[in-house]
Amino acid sequence: MDLAFSPEQDELVRTLRQFARRELAPHSAQWDRTGEFPWEAWRRMGELGLLGLRVPAAYGGQEADFLTFGIAMEEIGRGDFSCTYGIQLAGLAGEILGRSGSEAIKTRWLPPTASGEAVVALALTEPGAGSDAANLACRAERDGDGYVITGEKSGISLGMAAQAAVVFARTDPAGRARGVTAFLVPLDLPGVSRGPLRDMGTRAIGRAVLAFDHVRLPASHRLGEEGTGFYQVMQGFDYNRIGIALACLGVAQQSVEETMVYVKERRAFGRALARFEGVSFAIAEAATHLEACRWLCYRALWLADQGRPYTKESAMTKWWGPRLAVDTIHQCLLLHGHYGYTDELPRSSNACAT
Ligand SMILES: Cc1cc2nc3c(=O)[nH]c(=O)nc-3n(C[C@H](O)[C@H](O)[C@H](O)COP(=O)(O)OP(=O)(O)OC[C@H]3O[C@@H](n4cnc5c(N)ncnc54)[C@H](O)[C@@H]3O)c2cc1C
């Protein structure tokens, strides 16, 4: 049993941590306030290979293993959580296009997705179908040698910035999961419209409602056989859940490290806050929980890389990681006293030097 990263993985951690600290963190609060899409950061992530991790090498991707994907999610999460959506969604869409797209679709969409020039969203959720995703109502009807797509998708990350979306639509009204088919839909086609959702955070990813009003699509835009769409997207969700957990842990770890700097500087009752056990114990507990959850995540990704079952572990990480991150960040906020209730954190003087 080897519980260490390889020298290459250690190097990747160093590179991405530096990138996140220097190029993402300084802009993160502004992206979130204005909701502007960080195109420049996207291109930089493309240059670093982060948007093509699950894209075939022949189309500009890395074909990276799952562990590498996890490292990328955690380290980029330390700098800007919104940017982790790029890794995640370019990975999911890239995998589906790479596996099931026609040659023309792959050539048109994969290289720019991997380089950060194009954004492809993933449109599964609908106003009336979320958790029960197989129950979707958006339909794709045969029409000559193509399809006509009609329906609405809701809560779609990157929906305002994307040039195309992998859209899941019903081709068989009776088939439930087996009646769902995936399509690559360019979002400039006649009949497509979109509107923004006003989110409480990660505004840079511009979640959107996408509407398809009799959108005509050539059959070449179908991804895989009819009825395989639901299974294609579900295959990607298991490893993505772990990535989401790691991105949350990255944010929480960053917060703990910034809090450690703060409590060493801030004085009360004649000494640094860090000297009080009521403060240091809370930080030690948070660090312990984060470490435990991280290793659950990396073990799950290791199982995935070994081709072993990991659905159970994936569900555990998605349940624990985000919840632990919220608890940890709340604790960090409290330790910042009245500053914690402003939107001025993290202060630049607080920025962790690791
Ligand atoms: C930040 C963010 C980004 C997203 N990005 C995308 C995206 O890019 N593409 C996309 O397609 N979708 C996206 N979604 C949508 C997401 O996938 C759905 O929110 C999710 O599938 C849940 O569906 P719902 O929101 O309709 O909730 P519902 O299914 O309506 O559920 C509402 C509540 O009921 C609970 N519930 C539902 N069923 C059960 C049950 N059987 N037992 C107990 N409790 C249950 C749920 O846990 C939830 O708490 C995003 C959502 C968020 C918040």
Short mmCIF file of C-alpha atoms in Angstrom, two decimals, residues 3 10 27 40 47 52 75 77 85 113-114 135-136 164 196 218 224 230 235 261 282 304 306 311 322 333 335 337:
data_model
loop_
_atom_site.label_atom_id
_atom_site.label_comp_id
_atom_site.label_asym_id
_atom_site.label_seq_id
_atom_site.Cartn_x
_atom_site.Cartn_y
_atom_site.Cartn_z
CA LEU A 3 -0.14 6.44 0.49
CA ASP A 10 4.01 16.43 -5.98
CA HIS A 27 -9.23 38.08 -8.77
CA GLU A 40 -8.25 34.82 -19.32
CA GLU A 47 -2.42 26.08 -21.21
CA GLY A 52 -8.41 18.63 -21.24
CA GLU A 75 -5.47 22.95 -5.83
CA GLY A 77 -10.25 25.25 -5.40
CA TYR A 85 -16.24 24.05 -12.69
CA THR A 113 -12.56 23.12 -25.07
CA ALA A 114 -9.20 21.76 -23.92
CA ASN A 135 -37.65 11.73 -15.65
CA LEU A 136 -36.73 14.57 -17.99
CA ALA A 164 -22.42 24.75 -26.94
CA PRO A 196 -29.18 34.08 -16.10
CA PRO A 218 -28.46 17.24 -37.85
CA GLY A 224 -23.86 7.79 -29.23
CA PHE A 230 -28.42 8.85 -19.29
CA GLN A 235 -20.60 7.19 -15.70
CA VAL A 261 -1.77 33.29 10.02
CA ALA A 282 -10.59 24.29 16.93
CA ALA A 304 -11.28 4.41 -9.77
CA GLN A 306 -7.50 0.68 -10.50
CA THR A 311 -19.52 4.29 -6.15
CA PRO A 322 -18.92 19.93 1.18
CA LEU A 333 -15.03 32.99 10.02
CA LEU A 335 -12.00 33.07 14.55
CA GLY A 337 -14.07 37.95 14.94
#
